[in-house]
């Protein structure tokens, strides 16, 4: 193996190992704050592995078993975006780092780097998937199932396991999406010669959109830390920040510009969300989560609209400042509309939550106290359509506001 090839494999290994190490650390800290450190049977490392697998795009199946006494139904679909974001930022930055001083990167070189990193990524993801499996027993004290289960020694259980095949397939898509987004939003990483003509149209708007999403995460982090310091329940709040902060921050962004979500939370299981959102979701039938439904319970929710408007206008100015002066305002509008629309579509597909667990005694219906469901899904076309509209308006106004500022291409 040549020295150049060995160095390329080393760079790929550092990027992959660092990404998984950061995801593991964030997941472990969040689960510890949530109380998962007290799980029986030494299950904590396996639960951490399951969260990392889900964060990397993998598939974790939840199953229930109540023997011959009862039927069990369990499902879980959620992406811990705090863990995902930490791993994506780490791996993406380290993947691009060797290219930062280059003027042009060849297509073959980028494909070779992506191939090496992808192979190592899938190998480590497979190891985590093999570790991510565990079964727990459920206590059903006071319920008919509990009394009969004790008599016949048949207690209900719930478990999880990572599906290796789907995990590797979805994990590969997650990794390829990460590399593509990293190349689009990076201002200094060179592109292959055949793609240089897209630099002006794509990168400024993509970079501004990424800054917008990260800014919302930073705002959410600040609000969460203040809440943890002043409102009590610090451990629970920190668990939410370490596991699902972008889920809530980006939901606030979409709601702020007029988007909407459909959700419900019933039974003993609920979403680890702010009390205002929990009030809207709590009930037997799905509710619409938008700024109007939130403001009915707390008028301060209207500030979400103000924050979204200011943040989107700032993204428009940033995109215009990073673009050459020859780009016209209507072109800025188109570029940012496309970038924001695709970003919000991705957020809608990733930030949804669906979880259900139910037990039925001898087919007679759910056992009281042991069944529940949590759902939160977007009104996809409404939210994405409004994102495109807001992106066009913010791009056009941002271009007008950026005219007095010096930016690349302006002639004195």
mmCIF file of C-alpha atoms in Angstrom:
data_model
loop_
_atom_site.group_PDB
_atom_site.id
_atom_site.type_symbol
_atom_site.label_atom_id
_atom_site.label_comp_id
_atom_site.label_asym_id
_atom_site.label_seq_id
_atom_site.Cartn_x
_atom_site.Cartn_y
_atom_site.Cartn_z
ATOM 1 C CA UNK A 1 0.000 0.000 0.000
ATOM 2 C CA UNK A 2 1.435 3.385 -0.997
ATOM 3 C CA UNK A 3 2.000 6.184 1.477
ATOM 4 C CA UNK A 4 -0.713 8.278 -0.183
ATOM 5 C CA UNK A 5 -3.233 5.430 0.019
ATOM 6 C CA UNK A 6 -2.337 4.729 3.646
ATOM 7 C CA UNK A 7 -2.848 8.407 4.492
ATOM 8 C CA UNK A 8 -6.235 8.418 2.765
ATOM 9 C CA UNK A 9 -7.366 5.346 4.727
ATOM 10 C CA UNK A 10 -6.127 6.987 7.925
ATOM 11 C CA UNK A 11 -8.137 10.128 7.205
ATOM 12 C CA UNK A 12 -11.242 8.024 6.517
ATOM 13 C CA UNK A 13 -10.762 6.016 9.718
ATOM 14 C CA UNK A 14 -10.355 9.178 11.818
ATOM 15 C CA UNK A 15 -13.534 10.699 10.357
ATOM 16 C CA UNK A 16 -15.612 7.565 10.960
ATOM 17 C CA UNK A 17 -14.308 6.711 14.424
ATOM 18 C CA UNK A 18 -14.619 10.326 15.596
ATOM 19 C CA UNK A 19 -18.182 10.531 14.282
ATOM 20 C CA UNK A 20 -19.289 7.364 16.072
ATOM 21 C CA UNK A 21 -17.409 8.350 19.229
ATOM 22 C CA UNK A 22 -19.209 11.692 19.378
ATOM 23 C CA UNK A 23 -22.587 10.060 18.711
ATOM 24 C CA UNK A 24 -21.943 7.484 21.421
ATOM 25 C CA UNK A 25 -20.929 10.137 23.943
ATOM 26 C CA UNK A 26 -23.969 12.325 23.241
ATOM 27 C CA UNK A 27 -26.350 9.345 23.297
ATOM 28 C CA UNK A 28 -24.876 7.990 26.533
ATOM 29 C CA UNK A 29 -25.077 11.383 28.240
ATOM 30 C CA UNK A 30 -28.674 11.909 27.134
ATOM 31 C CA UNK A 31 -29.796 8.444 28.201
ATOM 32 C CA UNK A 32 -28.014 8.807 31.540
ATOM 33 C CA UNK A 33 -29.877 12.072 32.176
ATOM 34 C CA UNK A 34 -33.093 10.268 31.241
ATOM 35 C CA UNK A 35 -32.431 7.594 33.870
ATOM 36 C CA UNK A 36 -31.465 4.758 31.527
ATOM 37 C CA UNK A 37 -28.355 4.077 33.580
ATOM 38 C CA UNK A 38 -30.545 2.162 36.046
ATOM 39 C CA UNK A 39 -31.815 -0.344 33.465
ATOM 40 C CA UNK A 40 -31.464 -3.967 34.642
ATOM 41 C CA UNK A 41 -29.269 -6.626 33.155
ATOM 42 C CA UNK A 42 -26.484 -4.323 32.048
ATOM 43 C CA UNK A 43 -28.694 -3.063 29.234
ATOM 44 C CA UNK A 44 -27.366 0.498 29.151
ATOM 45 C CA UNK A 45 -24.621 -0.078 26.518
ATOM 46 C CA UNK A 46 -27.112 -1.888 24.289
ATOM 47 C CA UNK A 47 -29.619 0.938 24.555
ATOM 48 C CA UNK A 48 -26.848 3.429 23.710
ATOM 49 C CA UNK A 49 -25.954 1.319 20.687
ATOM 50 C CA UNK A 50 -29.603 1.287 19.579
ATOM 51 C CA UNK A 51 -29.823 5.080 19.811
ATOM 52 C CA UNK A 52 -26.614 5.448 17.785
ATOM 53 C CA UNK A 53 -27.962 3.054 15.158
ATOM 54 C CA UNK A 54 -31.188 5.066 14.875
ATOM 55 C CA UNK A 55 -29.215 8.325 14.757
ATOM 56 C CA UNK A 56 -27.128 6.976 11.868
ATOM 57 C CA UNK A 57 -30.232 6.133 9.864
ATOM 58 C CA UNK A 58 -30.500 2.500 10.956
ATOM 59 C CA UNK A 59 -33.611 0.489 11.691
ATOM 60 C CA UNK A 60 -34.461 -0.686 15.223
ATOM 61 C CA UNK A 61 -37.454 -2.960 15.636
ATOM 62 C CA UNK A 62 -39.484 -3.016 18.861
ATOM 63 C CA UNK A 63 -41.339 -6.179 19.802
ATOM 64 C CA UNK A 64 -43.670 -7.259 22.585
ATOM 65 C CA UNK A 65 -44.566 -10.669 23.982
ATOM 66 C CA UNK A 66 -47.198 -11.628 26.523
ATOM 67 C CA UNK A 67 -47.236 -15.377 26.063
ATOM 68 C CA UNK A 68 -50.531 -17.138 25.411
ATOM 69 C CA UNK A 69 -52.428 -14.807 27.765
ATOM 70 C CA UNK A 70 -52.345 -11.659 25.738
ATOM 71 C CA UNK A 71 -51.464 -10.026 22.479
ATOM 72 C CA UNK A 72 -48.748 -7.399 22.278
ATOM 73 C CA UNK A 73 -48.162 -4.718 19.687
ATOM 74 C CA UNK A 74 -45.185 -2.362 19.683
ATOM 75 C CA UNK A 75 -43.630 -0.024 17.141
ATOM 76 C CA UNK A 76 -41.113 2.818 17.219
ATOM 77 C CA UNK A 77 -40.026 5.281 14.559
ATOM 78 C CA UNK A 78 -38.004 8.244 15.786
ATOM 79 C CA UNK A 79 -34.682 9.836 14.908
ATOM 80 C CA UNK A 80 -32.663 11.334 17.823
ATOM 81 C CA UNK A 81 -31.505 14.333 15.832
ATOM 82 C CA UNK A 82 -29.165 15.702 18.522
ATOM 83 C CA UNK A 83 -27.091 12.550 18.187
ATOM 84 C CA UNK A 84 -27.403 12.599 14.389
ATOM 85 C CA UNK A 85 -26.355 16.241 14.148
ATOM 86 C CA UNK A 86 -23.330 15.745 16.400
ATOM 87 C CA UNK A 87 -22.123 12.802 14.318
ATOM 88 C CA UNK A 88 -22.841 14.539 11.024
ATOM 89 C CA UNK A 89 -20.929 17.694 11.955
ATOM 90 C CA UNK A 90 -17.941 15.697 13.205
ATOM 91 C CA UNK A 91 -17.725 13.271 10.289
ATOM 92 C CA UNK A 92 -18.496 15.904 7.662
ATOM 93 C CA UNK A 93 -15.855 18.334 8.909
ATOM 94 C CA UNK A 94 -13.172 15.651 9.178
ATOM 95 C CA UNK A 95 -14.035 14.264 5.736
ATOM 96 C CA UNK A 96 -13.612 17.707 4.144
ATOM 97 C CA UNK A 97 -10.589 18.772 6.197
ATOM 98 C CA UNK A 98 -7.881 17.219 3.927
ATOM 99 C CA UNK A 99 -9.350 19.146 0.966
ATOM 100 C CA UNK A 100 -9.543 22.603 2.537
ATOM 101 C CA UNK A 101 -6.353 23.990 0.925
ATOM 102 C CA UNK A 102 -7.076 22.659 -2.543
ATOM 103 C CA UNK A 103 -8.313 24.778 -5.461
ATOM 104 C CA UNK A 104 -9.946 21.909 -7.372
ATOM 105 C CA UNK A 105 -10.726 18.338 -6.379
ATOM 106 C CA UNK A 106 -10.931 15.624 -9.004
ATOM 107 C CA UNK A 107 -14.060 13.539 -9.327
ATOM 108 C CA UNK A 108 -12.124 10.288 -8.958
ATOM 109 C CA UNK A 109 -10.435 11.523 -5.810
ATOM 110 C CA UNK A 110 -13.728 12.517 -4.182
ATOM 111 C CA UNK A 111 -15.315 9.201 -5.122
ATOM 112 C CA UNK A 112 -12.321 7.304 -3.753
ATOM 113 C CA UNK A 113 -12.433 9.224 -0.470
ATOM 114 C CA UNK A 114 -16.179 8.690 -0.215
ATOM 115 C CA UNK A 115 -15.775 4.969 -0.954
ATOM 116 C CA UNK A 116 -13.126 4.425 1.707
ATOM 117 C CA UNK A 117 -15.060 6.380 4.310
ATOM 118 C CA UNK A 118 -18.310 4.644 3.390
ATOM 119 C CA UNK A 119 -16.821 1.149 3.790
ATOM 120 C CA UNK A 120 -15.512 1.974 7.257
ATOM 121 C CA UNK A 121 -18.780 3.693 8.180
ATOM 122 C CA UNK A 122 -20.841 0.613 7.295
ATOM 123 C CA UNK A 123 -18.430 -1.695 9.120
ATOM 124 C CA UNK A 124 -18.701 0.255 12.355
ATOM 125 C CA UNK A 125 -22.457 0.669 11.943
ATOM 126 C CA UNK A 126 -22.781 -3.121 11.605
ATOM 127 C CA UNK A 127 -20.915 -3.612 14.897
ATOM 128 C CA UNK A 128 -23.278 -1.226 16.676
ATOM 129 C CA UNK A 129 -26.273 -2.975 15.090
ATOM 130 C CA UNK A 130 -25.121 -6.355 16.405
ATOM 131 C CA UNK A 131 -24.853 -4.894 19.920
ATOM 132 C CA UNK A 132 -28.261 -3.169 19.802
ATOM 133 C CA UNK A 133 -30.612 -5.868 21.084
ATOM 134 C CA UNK A 134 -32.237 -6.409 24.477
ATOM 135 C CA UNK A 135 -35.448 -7.673 26.112
ATOM 136 C CA UNK A 136 -37.088 -6.236 29.239
ATOM 137 C CA UNK A 137 -39.823 -7.568 31.495
ATOM 138 C CA UNK A 138 -42.847 -5.356 32.208
ATOM 139 C CA UNK A 139 -44.573 -5.080 35.561
ATOM 140 C CA UNK A 140 -48.349 -5.028 35.439
ATOM 141 C CA UNK A 141 -49.230 -4.689 39.127
ATOM 142 C CA UNK A 142 -52.895 -4.141 39.825
ATOM 143 C CA UNK A 143 -54.070 -5.096 36.334
ATOM 144 C CA UNK A 144 -55.835 -8.340 35.353
ATOM 145 C CA UNK A 145 -52.851 -9.271 33.165
ATOM 146 C CA UNK A 146 -50.502 -8.845 36.084
ATOM 147 C CA UNK A 147 -52.548 -11.007 38.439
ATOM 148 C CA UNK A 148 -53.028 -13.818 35.932
ATOM 149 C CA UNK A 149 -49.419 -13.519 34.771
ATOM 150 C CA UNK A 150 -48.168 -14.024 38.322
ATOM 151 C CA UNK A 151 -50.417 -17.061 38.741
ATOM 152 C CA UNK A 152 -49.271 -18.735 35.501
ATOM 153 C CA UNK A 153 -45.735 -17.311 35.454
ATOM 154 C CA UNK A 154 -46.222 -15.520 32.134
ATOM 155 C CA UNK A 155 -45.120 -11.892 32.424
ATOM 156 C CA UNK A 156 -45.246 -9.496 29.422
ATOM 157 C CA UNK A 157 -41.975 -8.393 27.876
ATOM 158 C CA UNK A 158 -40.839 -5.772 25.413
ATOM 159 C CA UNK A 159 -37.580 -5.756 23.528
ATOM 160 C CA UNK A 160 -35.683 -4.192 20.660
ATOM 161 C CA UNK A 161 -33.189 -5.311 18.069
ATOM 162 C CA UNK A 162 -31.482 -3.634 15.139
ATOM 163 C CA UNK A 163 -32.361 -5.104 11.758
ATOM 164 C CA UNK A 164 -28.950 -5.528 10.146
ATOM 165 C CA UNK A 165 -29.977 -5.473 6.475
ATOM 166 C CA UNK A 166 -32.209 -2.369 6.597
ATOM 167 C CA UNK A 167 -29.730 -0.695 8.948
ATOM 168 C CA UNK A 168 -26.886 -1.020 6.447
ATOM 169 C CA UNK A 169 -29.102 0.079 3.541
ATOM 170 C CA UNK A 170 -30.541 3.134 5.298
ATOM 171 C CA UNK A 171 -27.189 3.868 6.917
ATOM 172 C CA UNK A 172 -25.569 4.019 3.482
ATOM 173 C CA UNK A 173 -28.220 6.476 2.283
ATOM 174 C CA UNK A 174 -27.701 8.542 5.451
ATOM 175 C CA UNK A 175 -23.944 8.612 4.849
ATOM 176 C CA UNK A 176 -24.253 9.576 1.176
ATOM 177 C CA UNK A 177 -26.697 12.338 2.096
ATOM 178 C CA UNK A 178 -24.238 13.581 4.709
ATOM 179 C CA UNK A 179 -21.402 13.812 2.177
ATOM 180 C CA UNK A 180 -23.601 15.558 -0.382
ATOM 181 C CA UNK A 181 -24.840 18.134 2.119
ATOM 182 C CA UNK A 182 -21.303 18.697 3.411
ATOM 183 C CA UNK A 183 -20.064 19.461 -0.092
ATOM 184 C CA UNK A 184 -23.010 21.773 -0.782
ATOM 185 C CA UNK A 185 -22.767 23.892 2.365
ATOM 186 C CA UNK A 186 -18.972 24.107 2.612
ATOM 187 C CA UNK A 187 -17.646 27.401 1.294
ATOM 188 C CA UNK A 188 -13.986 26.395 1.025
ATOM 189 C CA UNK A 189 -14.048 22.792 -0.121
ATOM 190 C CA UNK A 190 -13.223 22.520 -3.847
ATOM 191 C CA UNK A 191 -15.647 20.986 -6.308
ATOM 192 C CA UNK A 192 -14.823 18.807 -9.315
ATOM 193 C CA UNK A 193 -14.285 20.892 -12.475
ATOM 194 C CA UNK A 194 -17.553 19.721 -13.996
ATOM 195 C CA UNK A 195 -19.542 21.080 -11.042
ATOM 196 C CA UNK A 196 -17.888 24.486 -10.710
ATOM 197 C CA UNK A 197 -20.654 26.143 -12.722
ATOM 198 C CA UNK A 198 -23.121 25.276 -9.936
ATOM 199 C CA UNK A 199 -21.056 26.964 -7.246
ATOM 200 C CA UNK A 200 -22.749 30.369 -7.529
ATOM 201 C CA UNK A 201 -26.286 29.019 -7.763
ATOM 202 C CA UNK A 202 -26.105 26.356 -5.065
ATOM 203 C CA UNK A 203 -23.525 26.982 -2.370
ATOM 204 C CA UNK A 204 -24.466 30.444 -1.019
ATOM 205 C CA UNK A 205 -28.117 29.475 -0.555
ATOM 206 C CA UNK A 206 -27.226 26.028 0.832
ATOM 207 C CA UNK A 207 -24.725 27.562 3.259
ATOM 208 C CA UNK A 208 -27.235 30.176 4.436
ATOM 209 C CA UNK A 209 -29.909 27.510 4.963
ATOM 210 C CA UNK A 210 -27.502 25.361 6.996
ATOM 211 C CA UNK A 211 -26.606 28.385 9.132
ATOM 212 C CA UNK A 212 -30.337 29.043 9.656
ATOM 213 C CA UNK A 213 -30.955 25.487 10.908
ATOM 214 C CA UNK A 214 -27.901 25.549 13.168
ATOM 215 C CA UNK A 215 -28.892 28.959 14.528
ATOM 216 C CA UNK A 216 -32.258 27.538 15.588
ATOM 217 C CA UNK A 217 -30.460 24.687 17.356
ATOM 218 C CA UNK A 218 -28.255 27.194 19.201
ATOM 219 C CA UNK A 219 -31.312 29.248 20.201
ATOM 220 C CA UNK A 220 -33.033 26.088 21.413
ATOM 221 C CA UNK A 221 -29.934 25.089 23.368
ATOM 222 C CA UNK A 222 -29.860 28.474 25.105
ATOM 223 C CA UNK A 223 -33.557 28.307 25.955
ATOM 224 C CA UNK A 224 -33.176 24.739 27.225
ATOM 225 C CA UNK A 225 -30.225 25.579 29.470
ATOM 226 C CA UNK A 226 -32.117 28.516 30.957
ATOM 227 C CA UNK A 227 -35.107 26.245 31.561
ATOM 228 C CA UNK A 228 -32.909 23.601 33.192
ATOM 229 C CA UNK A 229 -31.354 26.211 35.507
ATOM 230 C CA UNK A 230 -34.560 28.002 36.512
ATOM 231 C CA UNK A 231 -37.569 25.692 36.141
ATOM 232 C CA UNK A 232 -36.362 22.489 37.781
ATOM 233 C CA UNK A 233 -36.272 18.981 36.270
ATOM 234 C CA UNK A 234 -32.760 19.723 35.042
ATOM 235 C CA UNK A 235 -31.924 16.091 34.242
ATOM 236 C CA UNK A 236 -35.030 15.617 32.117
ATOM 237 C CA UNK A 237 -34.406 18.882 30.253
ATOM 238 C CA UNK A 238 -30.794 17.952 29.572
ATOM 239 C CA UNK A 239 -31.944 14.561 28.273
ATOM 240 C CA UNK A 240 -34.187 16.314 25.765
ATOM 241 C CA UNK A 241 -31.358 18.628 24.692
ATOM 242 C CA UNK A 242 -28.912 15.751 24.234
ATOM 243 C CA UNK A 243 -31.324 13.491 22.349
ATOM 244 C CA UNK A 244 -33.936 15.561 20.544
ATOM 245 C CA UNK A 245 -33.056 19.256 20.495
ATOM 246 C CA UNK A 246 -33.168 19.695 16.673
ATOM 247 C CA UNK A 247 -36.500 17.830 16.604
ATOM 248 C CA UNK A 248 -38.024 20.621 18.703
ATOM 249 C CA UNK A 249 -35.959 23.529 17.345
ATOM 250 C CA UNK A 250 -36.791 22.809 13.713
ATOM 251 C CA UNK A 251 -40.432 22.164 14.593
ATOM 252 C CA UNK A 252 -40.436 25.691 16.063
ATOM 253 C CA UNK A 253 -39.005 27.031 12.789
ATOM 254 C CA UNK A 254 -41.675 25.361 10.655
ATOM 255 C CA UNK A 255 -44.476 26.434 12.975
ATOM 256 C CA UNK A 256 -43.084 29.972 13.011
ATOM 257 C CA UNK A 257 -43.409 30.458 9.257
ATOM 258 C CA UNK A 258 -46.911 28.945 9.162
ATOM 259 C CA UNK A 259 -46.300 25.209 8.864
ATOM 260 C CA UNK A 260 -48.294 22.669 10.829
ATOM 261 C CA UNK A 261 -47.941 19.213 12.338
ATOM 262 C CA UNK A 262 -50.478 16.574 13.348
ATOM 263 C CA UNK A 263 -49.913 14.856 16.683
ATOM 264 C CA UNK A 264 -51.375 12.926 19.582
ATOM 265 C CA UNK A 265 -50.044 11.657 22.917
ATOM 266 C CA UNK A 266 -52.140 9.307 25.018
ATOM 267 C CA UNK A 267 -51.558 6.729 27.689
ATOM 268 C CA UNK A 268 -48.666 6.664 30.153
ATOM 269 C CA UNK A 269 -46.128 7.457 27.425
ATOM 270 C CA UNK A 270 -45.640 11.001 26.283
ATOM 271 C CA UNK A 271 -43.258 13.203 24.404
ATOM 272 C CA UNK A 272 -40.398 14.805 26.352
ATOM 273 C CA UNK A 273 -41.486 18.223 25.106
ATOM 274 C CA UNK A 274 -42.282 21.635 26.611
ATOM 275 C CA UNK A 275 -45.538 21.632 28.622
ATOM 276 C CA UNK A 276 -47.283 23.861 26.067
ATOM 277 C CA UNK A 277 -46.733 21.376 23.243
ATOM 278 C CA UNK A 278 -47.718 18.465 25.472
ATOM 279 C CA UNK A 279 -51.034 20.188 26.262
ATOM 280 C CA UNK A 280 -51.814 20.477 22.557
ATOM 281 C CA UNK A 281 -50.903 16.855 21.849
ATOM 282 C CA UNK A 282 -52.518 15.262 24.895
ATOM 283 C CA UNK A 283 -55.875 13.756 24.015
ATOM 284 C CA UNK A 284 -57.620 10.768 22.421
ATOM 285 C CA UNK A 285 -57.722 12.241 18.911
ATOM 286 C CA UNK A 286 -54.964 13.865 16.809
ATOM 287 C CA UNK A 287 -54.569 17.617 17.146
ATOM 288 C CA UNK A 288 -53.073 20.194 14.795
ATOM 289 C CA UNK A 289 -49.896 21.803 16.074
ATOM 290 C CA UNK A 290 -49.460 25.269 14.592
ATOM 291 C CA UNK A 291 -48.890 28.747 15.934
ATOM 292 C CA UNK A 292 -52.636 29.336 16.376
ATOM 293 C CA UNK A 293 -53.209 26.206 18.495
ATOM 294 C CA UNK A 294 -50.169 27.022 20.619
ATOM 295 C CA UNK A 295 -51.215 30.663 21.047
ATOM 296 C CA UNK A 296 -54.651 29.584 22.311
ATOM 297 C CA UNK A 297 -52.896 28.285 25.411
ATOM 298 C CA UNK A 298 -50.058 30.814 25.610
ATOM 299 C CA UNK A 299 -50.045 34.050 23.598
ATOM 300 C CA UNK A 300 -46.238 34.150 23.711
ATOM 301 C CA UNK A 301 -46.284 31.528 20.958
ATOM 302 C CA UNK A 302 -46.753 34.384 18.449
ATOM 303 C CA UNK A 303 -43.104 35.262 19.052
ATOM 304 C CA UNK A 304 -42.276 32.183 16.994
ATOM 305 C CA UNK A 305 -43.500 34.095 13.928
ATOM 306 C CA UNK A 306 -41.286 37.093 14.725
ATOM 307 C CA UNK A 307 -38.202 34.946 15.304
ATOM 308 C CA UNK A 308 -38.815 32.988 12.100
ATOM 309 C CA UNK A 309 -39.246 36.154 10.036
ATOM 310 C CA UNK A 310 -36.033 37.702 11.366
ATOM 311 C CA UNK A 311 -34.061 34.473 10.978
ATOM 312 C CA UNK A 312 -35.258 33.891 7.418
ATOM 313 C CA UNK A 313 -34.463 37.464 6.419
ATOM 314 C CA UNK A 314 -31.004 37.020 7.930
ATOM 315 C CA UNK A 315 -30.535 33.881 5.850
ATOM 316 C CA UNK A 316 -31.512 35.847 2.751
ATOM 317 C CA UNK A 317 -28.948 38.556 3.495
ATOM 318 C CA UNK A 318 -26.242 35.972 4.203
ATOM 319 C CA UNK A 319 -26.913 34.155 0.934
ATOM 320 C CA UNK A 320 -26.747 37.437 -1.000
ATOM 321 C CA UNK A 321 -23.531 38.540 0.715
ATOM 322 C CA UNK A 322 -21.875 35.231 -0.158
ATOM 323 C CA UNK A 323 -22.927 35.477 -3.810
ATOM 324 C CA UNK A 324 -21.266 37.479 -6.593
ATOM 325 C CA UNK A 325 -22.750 40.910 -7.208
ATOM 326 C CA UNK A 326 -23.893 39.937 -10.698
ATOM 327 C CA UNK A 327 -26.574 37.636 -9.263
ATOM 328 C CA UNK A 328 -29.926 39.435 -9.503
ATOM 329 C CA UNK A 329 -32.510 39.653 -6.698
ATOM 330 C CA UNK A 330 -34.961 37.336 -8.460
ATOM 331 C CA UNK A 331 -32.191 34.762 -8.829
ATOM 332 C CA UNK A 332 -31.469 34.994 -5.106
ATOM 333 C CA UNK A 333 -35.174 34.409 -4.510
ATOM 334 C CA UNK A 334 -35.189 31.254 -6.632
ATOM 335 C CA UNK A 335 -31.983 29.894 -5.105
ATOM 336 C CA UNK A 336 -33.091 30.361 -1.494
ATOM 337 C CA UNK A 337 -36.619 29.115 -2.215
ATOM 338 C CA UNK A 338 -35.252 25.839 -3.576
ATOM 339 C CA UNK A 339 -32.695 25.464 -0.778
ATOM 340 C CA UNK A 340 -35.156 26.184 2.030
ATOM 341 C CA UNK A 341 -37.859 24.024 0.458
ATOM 342 C CA UNK A 342 -35.527 21.020 0.215
ATOM 343 C CA UNK A 343 -34.209 21.608 3.745
ATOM 344 C CA UNK A 344 -37.698 21.778 5.256
ATOM 345 C CA UNK A 345 -38.785 18.716 3.278
ATOM 346 C CA UNK A 346 -35.842 16.852 4.793
ATOM 347 C CA UNK A 347 -36.692 18.126 8.274
ATOM 348 C CA UNK A 348 -40.296 16.993 7.880
ATOM 349 C CA UNK A 349 -39.190 13.515 6.832
ATOM 350 C CA UNK A 350 -36.667 13.177 9.666
ATOM 351 C CA UNK A 351 -38.289 14.883 12.663
ATOM 352 C CA UNK A 352 -41.530 12.902 12.825
ATOM 353 C CA UNK A 353 -42.279 10.573 15.741
ATOM 354 C CA UNK A 354 -44.400 7.437 15.840
ATOM 355 C CA UNK A 355 -44.420 5.149 18.880
ATOM 356 C CA UNK A 356 -46.989 2.684 20.117
ATOM 357 C CA UNK A 357 -47.207 -0.082 22.704
ATOM 358 C CA UNK A 358 -50.328 -2.002 23.548
ATOM 359 C CA UNK A 359 -51.334 -5.175 25.390
ATOM 360 C CA UNK A 360 -54.702 -6.882 24.994
ATOM 361 C CA UNK A 361 -55.878 -9.500 27.473
ATOM 362 C CA UNK A 362 -57.286 -12.556 25.664
ATOM 363 C CA UNK A 363 -58.230 -10.314 22.737
ATOM 364 C CA UNK A 364 -60.558 -8.146 24.874
ATOM 365 C CA UNK A 365 -58.846 -4.800 24.289
ATOM 366 C CA UNK A 366 -55.920 -2.809 25.616
ATOM 367 C CA UNK A 367 -54.949 -3.374 29.218
ATOM 368 C CA UNK A 368 -55.433 -0.176 31.189
ATOM 369 C CA UNK A 369 -52.210 1.584 32.082
ATOM 370 C CA UNK A 370 -49.983 -0.389 29.737
ATOM 371 C CA UNK A 371 -51.024 0.907 26.328
ATOM 372 C CA UNK A 372 -50.203 4.198 24.735
ATOM 373 C CA UNK A 373 -49.165 5.959 21.554
ATOM 374 C CA UNK A 374 -47.245 9.045 20.565
ATOM 375 C CA UNK A 375 -47.406 10.486 17.064
ATOM 376 C CA UNK A 376 -46.126 13.684 15.515
ATOM 377 C CA UNK A 377 -46.162 13.987 11.715
ATOM 378 C CA UNK A 378 -46.051 17.050 9.433
ATOM 379 C CA UNK A 379 -48.621 18.459 7.071
ATOM 380 C CA UNK A 380 -46.002 17.919 4.406
ATOM 381 C CA UNK A 381 -47.240 19.971 1.451
ATOM 382 C CA UNK A 382 -48.446 22.911 3.524
ATOM 383 C CA UNK A 383 -45.175 23.156 5.440
ATOM 384 C CA UNK A 384 -42.915 22.620 2.431
ATOM 385 C CA UNK A 385 -44.930 24.967 0.226
ATOM 386 C CA UNK A 386 -44.749 27.768 2.772
ATOM 387 C CA UNK A 387 -40.997 27.163 3.113
ATOM 388 C CA UNK A 388 -40.588 27.720 -0.633
ATOM 389 C CA UNK A 389 -42.672 30.909 -0.436
ATOM 390 C CA UNK A 390 -40.788 32.270 2.568
ATOM 391 C CA UNK A 391 -37.470 31.373 0.932
ATOM 392 C CA UNK A 392 -38.387 33.331 -2.199
ATOM 393 C CA UNK A 393 -39.455 36.402 -0.208
ATOM 394 C CA UNK A 394 -36.427 36.235 2.107
ATOM 395 C CA UNK A 395 -34.052 35.731 -0.829
ATOM 396 C CA UNK A 396 -35.444 38.739 -2.725
ATOM 397 C CA UNK A 397 -35.520 41.083 0.291
ATOM 398 C CA UNK A 398 -32.130 39.832 1.465
ATOM 399 C CA UNK A 399 -30.616 40.691 -1.919
ATOM 400 C CA UNK A 400 -31.972 44.236 -1.670
ATOM 401 C CA UNK A 401 -30.687 44.688 1.877
ATOM 402 C CA UNK A 402 -27.257 43.281 0.959
ATOM 403 C CA UNK A 403 -26.620 45.827 -1.793
ATOM 404 C CA UNK A 404 -24.867 48.357 0.488
ATOM 405 C CA UNK A 405 -22.617 45.608 1.837
ATOM 406 C CA UNK A 406 -19.374 44.619 0.200
ATOM 407 C CA UNK A 407 -19.489 41.094 -1.123
ATOM 408 C CA UNK A 408 -17.582 39.073 -3.730
ATOM 409 C CA UNK A 409 -17.769 40.452 -7.232
ATOM 410 C CA UNK A 410 -18.663 44.041 -6.401
ATOM 411 C CA UNK A 411 -16.762 46.571 -8.511
ATOM 412 C CA UNK A 412 -15.794 49.850 -6.865
#
